[in-house]
PDB file of N, CA and C in Angstrom:
ATOM      1  N   THR A   1     -40.481   7.829  84.019  1.00 48.00           N
ATOM      2  CA  THR A   1     -39.443   8.610  83.380  1.00 48.00           C
ATOM      3  C   THR A   1     -38.563   9.219  84.456  1.00 48.00           C
ATOM      4  N   ASP A   2     -37.265   9.157  84.255  1.00 65.00           N
ATOM      5  CA  ASP A   2     -36.298   9.752  85.157  1.00 65.00           C
ATOM      6  C   ASP A   2     -35.596  10.899  84.451  1.00 65.00           C
ATOM      7  N   PHE A   3     -34.767  11.619  85.184  1.00 76.00           N
ATOM      8  CA  PHE A   3     -34.063  12.739  84.575  1.00 76.00           C
ATOM      9  C   PHE A   3     -32.709  12.951  85.237  1.00 76.00           C
ATOM     10  N   ALA A   4     -31.878  13.714  84.548  1.00 85.00           N
ATOM     11  CA  ALA A   4     -30.601  14.190  85.079  1.00 85.00           C
ATOM     12  C   ALA A   4     -30.503  15.645  84.680  1.00 85.00           C
ATOM     13  N   ALA A   5     -29.872  16.460  85.523  1.00 90.00           N
ATOM     14  CA  ALA A   5     -29.798  17.888  85.236  1.00 90.00           C
ATOM     15  C   ALA A   5     -28.381  18.410  85.420  1.00 90.00           C
ATOM     16  N   LEU A   6     -28.052  19.412  84.632  1.00 92.00           N
ATOM     17  CA  LEU A   6     -26.784  20.107  84.725  1.00 92.00           C
ATOM     18  C   LEU A   6     -27.097  21.595  84.800  1.00 92.00           C
ATOM     19  N   THR A   7     -26.607  22.270  85.846  1.00 96.00           N
ATOM     20  CA  THR A   7     -26.841  23.701  86.005  1.00 96.00           C
ATOM     21  C   THR A   7     -25.542  24.458  85.762  1.00 96.00           C
ATOM     22  N   LEU A   8     -25.608  25.452  84.907  1.00 97.00           N
ATOM     23  CA  LEU A   8     -24.452  26.284  84.582  1.00 97.00           C
ATOM     24  C   LEU A   8     -24.634  27.664  85.203  1.00 97.00           C
ATOM     25  N   ASP A   9     -23.614  28.153  85.906  1.00 98.00           N
ATOM     26  CA  ASP A   9     -23.614  29.483  86.494  1.00 98.00           C
ATOM     27  C   ASP A   9     -22.804  30.389  85.581  1.00 98.00           C
ATOM     28  N   LEU A  10     -23.442  31.385  84.992  1.00 98.00           N
ATOM     29  CA  LEU A  10     -22.765  32.297  84.073  1.00 98.00           C
ATOM     30  C   LEU A  10     -21.979  33.377  84.812  1.00 98.00           C
ATOM     31  N   GLY A  11     -22.077  33.427  86.146  1.00 98.00           N
ATOM     32  CA  GLY A  11     -21.322  34.371  86.953  1.00 98.00           C
ATOM     33  C   GLY A  11     -22.007  35.704  87.171  1.00 98.00           C
ATOM     34  N   ALA A  12     -22.888  36.073  86.284  1.00 98.00           N
ATOM     35  CA  ALA A  12     -23.666  37.309  86.387  1.00 98.00           C
ATOM     36  C   ALA A  12     -24.855  37.162  85.444  1.00 98.00           C
ATOM     37  N   VAL A  13     -25.850  38.001  85.614  1.00 98.00           N
ATOM     38  CA  VAL A  13     -27.002  37.967  84.716  1.00 98.00           C
ATOM     39  C   VAL A  13     -26.545  38.426  83.336  1.00 98.00           C
ATOM     40  N   LYS A  14     -26.868  37.615  82.331  1.00 98.00           N
ATOM     41  CA  LYS A  14     -26.500  37.889  80.944  1.00 98.00           C
ATOM     42  C   LYS A  14     -27.698  37.617  80.041  1.00 98.00           C
ATOM     43  N   THR A  15     -27.648  38.118  78.840  1.00 98.00           N
ATOM     44  CA  THR A  15     -28.672  37.800  77.848  1.00 98.00           C
ATOM     45  C   THR A  15     -28.314  36.466  77.209  1.00 98.00           C
ATOM     46  N   VAL A  16     -29.245  35.529  77.277  1.00 97.00           N
ATOM     47  CA  VAL A  16     -29.049  34.192  76.713  1.00 97.00           C
ATOM     48  C   VAL A  16     -30.005  34.040  75.535  1.00 97.00           C
ATOM     49  N   GLY A  17     -29.431  33.806  74.350  1.00 97.00           N
ATOM     50  CA  GLY A  17     -30.252  33.649  73.155  1.00 97.00           C
ATOM     51  C   GLY A  17     -30.163  32.263  72.549  1.00 97.00           C
ATOM     52  N   SER A  18     -29.078  31.536  72.883  1.00 96.00           N
ATOM     53  CA  SER A  18     -28.927  30.170  72.391  1.00 96.00           C
ATOM     54  C   SER A  18     -28.040  29.399  73.357  1.00 96.00           C
ATOM     55  N   VAL A  19     -28.137  28.084  73.262  1.00 95.00           N
ATOM     56  CA  VAL A  19     -27.354  27.194  74.111  1.00 95.00           C
ATOM     57  C   VAL A  19     -26.724  26.136  73.216  1.00 95.00           C
ATOM     58  N   TYR A  20     -25.420  25.913  73.371  1.00 93.00           N
ATOM     59  CA  TYR A  20     -24.708  24.872  72.641  1.00 93.00           C
ATOM     60  C   TYR A  20     -24.494  23.690  73.580  1.00 93.00           C
ATOM     61  N   ILE A  21     -24.844  22.498  73.121  1.00 89.00           N
ATOM     62  CA  ILE A  21     -24.716  21.298  73.951  1.00 89.00           C
ATOM     63  C   ILE A  21     -23.948  20.236  73.178  1.00 89.00           C
ATOM     64  N   THR A  22     -22.999  19.613  73.859  1.00 87.00           N
ATOM     65  CA  THR A  22     -22.319  18.435  73.334  1.00 87.00           C
ATOM     66  C   THR A  22     -22.817  17.242  74.138  1.00 87.00           C
ATOM     67  N   TRP A  23     -23.536  16.354  73.484  1.00 82.00           N
ATOM     68  CA  TRP A  23     -24.075  15.163  74.134  1.00 82.00           C
ATOM     69  C   TRP A  23     -23.051  14.040  74.039  1.00 82.00           C
ATOM     70  N   LEU A  24     -23.062  13.128  74.980  1.00 78.00           N
ATOM     71  CA  LEU A  24     -22.147  11.985  74.951  1.00 78.00           C
ATOM     72  C   LEU A  24     -22.706  10.809  74.162  1.00 78.00           C
ATOM     73  N   SER A  25     -23.957  10.927  73.742  1.00 73.00           N
ATOM     74  CA  SER A  25     -24.613   9.843  73.021  1.00 73.00           C
ATOM     75  C   SER A  25     -25.531  10.438  71.968  1.00 73.00           C
ATOM     76  N   LYS A  26     -25.728   9.731  70.858  1.00 68.00           N
ATOM     77  CA  LYS A  26     -26.648  10.196  69.822  1.00 68.00           C
ATOM     78  C   LYS A  26     -28.065   9.685  70.044  1.00 68.00           C
ATOM     79  N   ASN A  27     -28.331   9.074  71.210  1.00 72.00           N
ATOM     80  CA  ASN A  27     -29.696   8.636  71.505  1.00 72.00           C
ATOM     81  C   ASN A  27     -30.629   9.833  71.475  1.00 72.00           C
ATOM     82  N   SER A  28     -31.855   9.618  71.112  1.00 72.00           N
ATOM     83  CA  SER A  28     -32.841  10.685  71.069  1.00 72.00           C
ATOM     84  C   SER A  28     -33.287  11.027  72.489  1.00 72.00           C
ATOM     85  N   ILE A  29     -32.558  11.921  73.114  1.00 80.00           N
ATOM     86  CA  ILE A  29     -32.829  12.315  74.491  1.00 80.00           C
ATOM     87  C   ILE A  29     -33.770  13.511  74.497  1.00 80.00           C
ATOM     88  N   LYS A  30     -34.880  13.384  75.203  1.00 88.00           N
ATOM     89  CA  LYS A  30     -35.776  14.516  75.396  1.00 88.00           C
ATOM     90  C   LYS A  30     -35.181  15.386  76.494  1.00 88.00           C
ATOM     91  N   PHE A  31     -35.227  16.696  76.303  1.00 92.00           N
ATOM     92  CA  PHE A  31     -34.637  17.581  77.296  1.00 92.00           C
ATOM     93  C   PHE A  31     -35.349  18.924  77.330  1.00 92.00           C
ATOM     94  N   ASP A  32     -35.144  19.636  78.424  1.00 95.00           N
ATOM     95  CA  ASP A  32     -35.634  20.997  78.595  1.00 95.00           C
ATOM     96  C   ASP A  32     -34.446  21.887  78.910  1.00 95.00           C
ATOM     97  N   ILE A  33     -34.560  23.150  78.538  1.00 96.00           N
ATOM     98  CA  ILE A  33     -33.623  24.173  78.975  1.00 96.00           C
ATOM     99  C   ILE A  33     -34.432  25.154  79.811  1.00 96.00           C
ATOM    100  N   ALA A  34     -33.950  25.407  81.027  1.00 97.00           N
ATOM    101  CA  ALA A  34     -34.622  26.343  81.929  1.00 97.00           C
ATOM    102  C   ALA A  34     -33.615  27.392  82.368  1.00 97.00           C
ATOM    103  N   VAL A  35     -34.094  28.594  82.663  1.00 97.00           N
ATOM    104  CA  VAL A  35     -33.210  29.683  83.069  1.00 97.00           C
ATOM    105  C   VAL A  35     -33.702  30.302  84.373  1.00 97.00           C
ATOM    106  N   SER A  36     -32.754  30.932  85.085  1.00 98.00           N
ATOM    107  CA  SER A  36     -33.066  31.549  86.370  1.00 98.00           C
ATOM    108  C   SER A  36     -32.114  32.709  86.631  1.00 98.00           C
ATOM    109  N   ARG A  37     -32.571  33.679  87.370  1.00 98.00           N
ATOM    110  CA  ARG A  37     -31.707  34.762  87.837  1.00 98.00           C
ATOM    111  C   ARG A  37     -31.123  34.444  89.211  1.00 98.00           C
ATOM    112  N   ASP A  38     -31.829  33.584  90.001  1.00 98.00           N
ATOM    113  CA  ASP A  38     -31.452  33.365  91.402  1.00 98.00           C
ATOM    114  C   ASP A  38     -31.130  31.915  91.767  1.00 98.00           C
ATOM    115  N   ASN A  39     -31.176  30.992  90.826  1.00 97.00           N
ATOM    116  CA  ASN A  39     -30.937  29.559  91.058  1.00 97.00           C
ATOM    117  C   ASN A  39     -31.995  28.928  91.961  1.00 97.00           C
ATOM    118  N   ILE A  40     -33.131  29.582  92.117  1.00 97.00           N
ATOM    119  CA  ILE A  40     -34.238  29.035  92.909  1.00 97.00           C
ATOM    120  C   ILE A  40     -35.471  28.857  92.024  1.00 97.00           C
ATOM    121  N   SER A  41     -35.859  29.925  91.374  1.00 97.00           N
ATOM    122  CA  SER A  41     -37.046  29.906  90.519  1.00 97.00           C
ATOM    123  C   SER A  41     -36.596  29.810  89.060  1.00 97.00           C
ATOM    124  N   TYR A  42     -37.009  28.733  88.378  1.00 97.00           N
ATOM    125  CA  TYR A  42     -36.614  28.502  86.989  1.00 97.00           C
ATOM    126  C   TYR A  42     -37.809  28.608  86.061  1.00 97.00           C
ATOM    127  N   GLU A  43     -37.544  29.084  84.848  1.00 96.00           N
ATOM    128  CA  GLU A  43     -38.550  29.143  83.791  1.00 96.00           C
ATOM    129  C   GLU A  43     -38.069  28.286  82.627  1.00 96.00           C
ATOM    130  N   ARG A  44     -38.908  27.347  82.197  1.00 96.00           N
ATOM    131  CA  ARG A  44     -38.562  26.520  81.040  1.00 96.00           C
ATOM    132  C   ARG A  44     -38.697  27.378  79.781  1.00 96.00           C
ATOM    133  N   VAL A  45     -37.622  27.446  78.994  1.00 96.00           N
ATOM    134  CA  VAL A  45     -37.630  28.284  77.797  1.00 96.00           C
ATOM    135  C   VAL A  45     -37.460  27.480  76.511  1.00 96.00           C
ATOM    136  N   TYR A  46     -37.172  26.172  76.635  1.00 95.00           N
ATOM    137  CA  TYR A  46     -36.988  25.350  75.446  1.00 95.00           C
ATOM    138  C   TYR A  46     -37.233  23.892  75.807  1.00 95.00           C
ATOM    139  N   THR A  47     -37.886  23.173  74.912  1.00 94.00           N
ATOM    140  CA  THR A  47     -38.066  21.732  75.028  1.00 94.00           C
ATOM    141  C   THR A  47     -37.695  21.126  73.684  1.00 94.00           C
ATOM    142  N   GLY A  48     -36.913  20.057  73.710  1.00 90.00           N
ATOM    143  CA  GLY A  48     -36.494  19.478  72.449  1.00 90.00           C
ATOM    144  C   GLY A  48     -36.067  18.032  72.581  1.00 90.00           C
ATOM    145  N   VAL A  49     -35.543  17.494  71.483  1.00 87.00           N
ATOM    146  CA  VAL A  49     -35.027  16.136  71.424  1.00 87.00           C
ATOM    147  C   VAL A  49     -33.642  16.202  70.778  1.00 87.00           C
ATOM    148  N   ALA A  50     -32.643  15.699  71.483  1.00 84.00           N
ATOM    149  CA  ALA A  50     -31.284  15.681  70.946  1.00 84.00           C
ATOM    150  C   ALA A  50     -31.170  14.591  69.888  1.00 84.00           C
ATOM    151  N   SER A  51     -30.572  14.938  68.758  1.00 80.00           N
ATOM    152  CA  SER A  51     -30.406  13.944  67.697  1.00 80.00           C
ATOM    153  C   SER A  51     -28.987  13.923  67.139  1.00 80.00           C
ATOM    154  N   GLU A  52     -28.171  14.894  67.508  1.00 82.00           N
ATOM    155  CA  GLU A  52     -26.777  14.966  67.073  1.00 82.00           C
ATOM    156  C   GLU A  52     -25.891  15.115  68.300  1.00 82.00           C
ATOM    157  N   LEU A  53     -24.613  14.776  68.171  1.00 83.00           N
ATOM    158  CA  LEU A  53     -23.705  14.881  69.310  1.00 83.00           C
ATOM    159  C   LEU A  53     -23.470  16.334  69.721  1.00 83.00           C
ATOM    160  N   ILE A  54     -23.364  17.239  68.759  1.00 85.00           N
ATOM    161  CA  ILE A  54     -23.165  18.653  69.048  1.00 85.00           C
ATOM    162  C   ILE A  54     -24.293  19.424  68.379  1.00 85.00           C
ATOM    163  N   GLN A  55     -25.015  20.198  69.175  1.00 87.00           N
ATOM    164  CA  GLN A  55     -26.128  20.959  68.622  1.00 87.00           C
ATOM    165  C   GLN A  55     -26.215  22.329  69.264  1.00 87.00           C
ATOM    166  N   SER A  56     -26.729  23.278  68.516  1.00 91.00           N
ATOM    167  CA  SER A  56     -27.031  24.616  69.007  1.00 91.00           C
ATOM    168  C   SER A  56     -28.548  24.751  69.050  1.00 91.00           C
ATOM    169  N   TYR A  57     -29.048  25.273  70.145  1.00 93.00           N
ATOM    170  CA  TYR A  57     -30.486  25.440  70.312  1.00 93.00           C
ATOM    171  C   TYR A  57     -30.776  26.919  70.515  1.00 93.00           C
ATOM    172  N   ASN A  58     -31.514  27.507  69.580  1.00 95.00           N
ATOM    173  CA  ASN A  58     -31.909  28.899  69.697  1.00 95.00           C
ATOM    174  C   ASN A  58     -33.169  28.984  70.540  1.00 95.00           C
ATOM    175  N   LEU A  59     -33.141  29.836  71.558  1.00 94.00           N
ATOM    176  CA  LEU A  59     -34.314  30.032  72.397  1.00 94.00           C
ATOM    177  C   LEU A  59     -35.343  30.837  71.613  1.00 94.00           C
ATOM    178  N   PRO A  60     -36.631  30.677  71.927  1.00 93.00           N
ATOM    179  CA  PRO A  60     -37.673  31.420  71.205  1.00 93.00           C
ATOM    180  C   PRO A  60     -37.455  32.932  71.269  1.00 93.00           C
ATOM    181  N   ALA A  61     -36.923  33.420  72.396  1.00 95.00           N
ATOM    182  CA  ALA A  61     -36.613  34.844  72.562  1.00 95.00           C
ATOM    183  C   ALA A  61     -35.440  34.952  73.525  1.00 95.00           C
ATOM    184  N   PRO A  62     -34.531  35.898  73.299  1.00 96.00           N
ATOM    185  CA  PRO A  62     -33.450  36.088  74.268  1.00 96.00           C
ATOM    186  C   PRO A  62     -34.025  36.397  75.647  1.00 96.00           C
ATOM    187  N   THR A  63     -33.350  35.900  76.673  1.00 96.00           N
ATOM    188  CA  THR A  63     -33.835  36.093  78.034  1.00 96.00           C
ATOM    189  C   THR A  63     -32.666  36.431  78.947  1.00 96.00           C
ATOM    190  N   GLU A  64     -32.950  37.133  80.021  1.00 97.00           N
ATOM    191  CA  GLU A  64     -31.926  37.512  80.992  1.00 97.00           C
ATOM    192  C   GLU A  64     -31.836  36.416  82.049  1.00 97.00           C
ATOM    193  N   ALA A  65     -30.639  35.874  82.267  1.00 98.00           N
ATOM    194  CA  ALA A  65     -30.466  34.790  83.241  1.00 98.00           C
ATOM    195  C   ALA A  65     -29.021  34.717  83.702  1.00 98.00           C
ATOM    196  N   ARG A  66     -28.838  34.249  84.921  1.00 98.00           N
ATOM    197  CA  ARG A  66     -27.498  33.918  85.418  1.00 98.00           C
ATOM    198  C   ARG A  66     -27.270  32.419  85.350  1.00 98.00           C
ATOM    199  N   TYR A  67     -28.335  31.639  85.556  1.00 98.00           N
ATOM    200  CA  TYR A  67     -28.224  30.182  85.602  1.00 98.00           C
ATOM    201  C   TYR A  67     -28.977  29.568  84.430  1.00 98.00           C
ATOM    202  N   VAL A  68     -28.356  28.582  83.806  1.00 97.00           N
ATOM    203  CA  VAL A  68     -28.983  27.827  82.723  1.00 97.00           C
ATOM    204  C   VAL A  68     -28.963  26.363  83.131  1.00 97.00           C
ATOM    205  N   LYS A  69     -30.131  25.747  83.157  1.00 96.00           N
ATOM    206  CA  LYS A  69     -30.245  24.341  83.556  1.00 96.00           C
ATOM    207  C   LYS A  69     -30.692  23.512  82.360  1.00 96.00           C
ATOM    208  N   ILE A  70     -29.943  22.439  82.084  1.00 94.00           N
ATOM    209  CA  ILE A  70     -30.303  21.483  81.036  1.00 94.00           C
ATOM    210  C   ILE A  70     -30.823  20.242  81.747  1.00 94.00           C
ATOM    211  N   ILE A  71     -32.064  19.884  81.462  1.00 92.00           N
ATOM    212  CA  ILE A  71     -32.720  18.765  82.137  1.00 92.00           C
ATOM    213  C   ILE A  71     -33.003  17.689  81.105  1.00 92.00           C
ATOM    214  N   GLY A  72     -32.298  16.563  81.215  1.00 87.00           N
ATOM    215  CA  GLY A  72     -32.490  15.458  80.281  1.00 87.00           C
ATOM    216  C   GLY A  72     -33.451  14.438  80.855  1.00 87.00           C
ATOM    217  N   HIS A  73     -34.388  13.994  80.048  1.00 84.00           N
ATOM    218  CA  HIS A  73     -35.388  12.994  80.458  1.00 84.00           C
ATOM    219  C   HIS A  73     -35.115  11.706  79.697  1.00 84.00           C
ATOM    220  N   TYR A  74     -35.192  10.587  80.368  1.00 70.00           N
ATOM    221  CA  TYR A  74     -34.930   9.319  79.699  1.00 70.00           C
ATOM    222  C   TYR A  74     -35.803   8.220  80.293  1.00 70.00           C
ATOM    223  N   SER A  75     -35.888   7.136  79.552  1.00 58.00           N
ATOM    224  CA  SER A  75     -36.633   5.969  80.027  1.00 58.00           C
ATOM    225  C   SER A  75     -35.653   4.846  80.298  1.00 58.00           C
ATOM    226  N   ASN A  76     -36.116   3.767  80.869  1.00 54.00           N
ATOM    227  CA  ASN A  76     -35.242   2.629  81.188  1.00 54.00           C
ATOM    228  C   ASN A  76     -34.675   1.964  79.930  1.00 54.00           C
ATOM    229  N   SER A  77     -35.272   2.218  78.776  1.00 50.00           N
ATOM    230  CA  SER A  77     -34.812   1.552  77.556  1.00 50.00           C
ATOM    231  C   SER A  77     -33.697   2.322  76.842  1.00 50.00           C
ATOM    232  N   VAL A  78     -33.338   3.489  77.343  1.00 51.00           N
ATOM    233  CA  VAL A  78     -32.334   4.316  76.670  1.00 51.00           C
ATOM    234  C   VAL A  78     -31.234   4.672  77.668  1.00 51.00           C
ATOM    235  N   ASP A  79     -29.977   4.438  77.282  1.00 52.00           N
ATOM    236  CA  ASP A  79     -28.857   4.894  78.106  1.00 52.00           C
ATOM    237  C   ASP A  79     -28.798   6.409  78.045  1.00 52.00           C
ATOM    238  N   PHE A  80     -28.498   7.035  79.172  1.00 49.00           N
ATOM    239  CA  PHE A  80     -28.514   8.488  79.227  1.00 49.00           C
ATOM    240  C   PHE A  80     -27.131   9.014  79.555  1.00 49.00           C
ATOM    241  N   ASN A  81     -26.615   9.864  78.716  1.00 49.00           N
ATOM    242  CA  ASN A  81     -25.333  10.513  78.963  1.00 49.00           C
ATOM    243  C   ASN A  81     -25.461  11.971  78.586  1.00 49.00           C
ATOM    244  N   MET A  82     -25.115  12.855  79.509  1.00 48.00           N
ATOM    245  CA  MET A  82     -25.186  14.284  79.219  1.00 48.00           C
ATOM    246  C   MET A  82     -23.859  14.900  79.570  1.00 48.00           C
TER     247      MET A  82
END
Protein backbone atom coordinates (compact mmCIF):
# COMPACT_ATOMS: atom_id res chain seq x y z
CA THR A 1 0.00 0.00 0.00
CA ASP A 2 1.25 3.46 -0.89
CA PHE A 3 0.06 6.88 0.18
CA ALA A 4 -0.02 10.57 -0.68
CA ALA A 5 -0.40 13.38 1.84
CA LEU A 6 -1.52 16.99 1.83
CA THR A 7 -0.68 19.23 4.80
CA LEU A 8 -2.67 22.40 5.44
CA ASP A 9 -1.26 25.24 7.57
CA LEU A 10 -4.08 27.15 9.28
CA GLY A 11 -1.66 29.98 10.17
CA ALA A 12 -2.29 29.71 13.91
CA VAL A 13 -3.62 27.15 16.37
CA LYS A 14 -7.39 26.89 15.91
CA THR A 15 -10.18 24.59 17.04
CA VAL A 16 -10.83 22.02 14.32
CA GLY A 17 -14.13 20.15 14.50
CA SER A 18 -14.62 19.07 10.89
CA VAL A 19 -12.76 18.89 7.61
CA TYR A 20 -14.25 19.41 4.13
CA ILE A 21 -12.53 17.55 1.29
CA THR A 22 -13.08 17.71 -2.45
CA TRP A 23 -11.70 14.54 -4.03
CA LEU A 24 -10.74 14.38 -7.71
CA SER A 25 -12.10 10.85 -8.04
CA LYS A 26 -15.06 8.90 -6.64
CA ASN A 27 -12.86 5.84 -6.05
CA SER A 28 -13.16 4.44 -2.55
CA ILE A 29 -9.98 5.96 -1.15
CA LYS A 30 -9.00 5.03 2.39
CA PHE A 31 -7.63 8.03 4.24
CA ASP A 32 -6.63 9.43 7.62
CA ILE A 33 -6.87 12.93 9.00
CA ALA A 34 -4.10 13.88 11.42
CA VAL A 35 -3.53 17.13 13.31
CA SER A 36 -0.52 18.87 14.82
CA ARG A 37 0.39 22.06 16.64
CA ASP A 38 4.04 22.04 15.46
CA ASN A 39 4.09 20.19 12.08
CA ILE A 40 6.37 17.55 13.65
CA SER A 41 4.24 15.42 15.95
CA TYR A 42 0.87 14.37 14.47
CA GLU A 43 -2.13 12.67 16.05
CA ARG A 44 -4.53 10.69 13.86
CA VAL A 45 -8.05 11.92 14.65
CA TYR A 46 -10.09 10.35 11.84
CA THR A 47 -9.95 7.32 9.55
CA GLY A 48 -12.41 6.85 6.74
CA VAL A 49 -13.20 5.91 3.15
CA ALA A 50 -14.06 8.56 0.56
CA SER A 51 -17.16 7.72 -1.45
CA GLU A 52 -18.32 11.11 -2.78
CA LEU A 53 -16.46 13.88 -4.61
CA ILE A 54 -17.23 16.45 -1.89
CA GLN A 55 -17.58 15.35 1.71
CA SER A 56 -17.53 16.81 5.20
CA TYR A 57 -15.93 14.75 7.94
CA ASN A 58 -16.78 15.51 11.55
CA LEU A 59 -13.97 14.69 13.96
CA PRO A 60 -14.91 12.62 17.03
CA ALA A 61 -14.11 15.67 19.20
CA PRO A 62 -12.94 19.20 18.38
CA THR A 63 -9.18 19.51 18.71
CA GLU A 64 -6.66 22.35 18.81
CA ALA A 65 -4.29 22.31 15.81
CA ARG A 66 -2.39 24.53 13.41
CA TYR A 67 -1.68 21.82 10.83
CA VAL A 68 -4.15 19.37 9.31
CA LYS A 69 -2.77 16.48 7.26
CA ILE A 70 -4.91 14.37 4.92
CA ILE A 71 -3.22 11.04 4.19
CA GLY A 72 -4.68 9.01 1.34
CA HIS A 73 -3.88 5.29 1.06
CA TYR A 74 -4.24 3.41 -2.19
CA SER A 75 -3.32 0.16 -3.88
CA ASN A 76 -1.95 -0.47 -7.36
CA SER A 77 -5.45 -1.35 -8.58
CA VAL A 78 -6.94 2.08 -7.84
CA ASP A 79 -6.00 5.43 -9.39
CA PHE A 80 -5.36 7.97 -6.66
CA ASN A 81 -6.24 11.64 -6.91
CA MET A 82 -6.45 13.98 -3.95
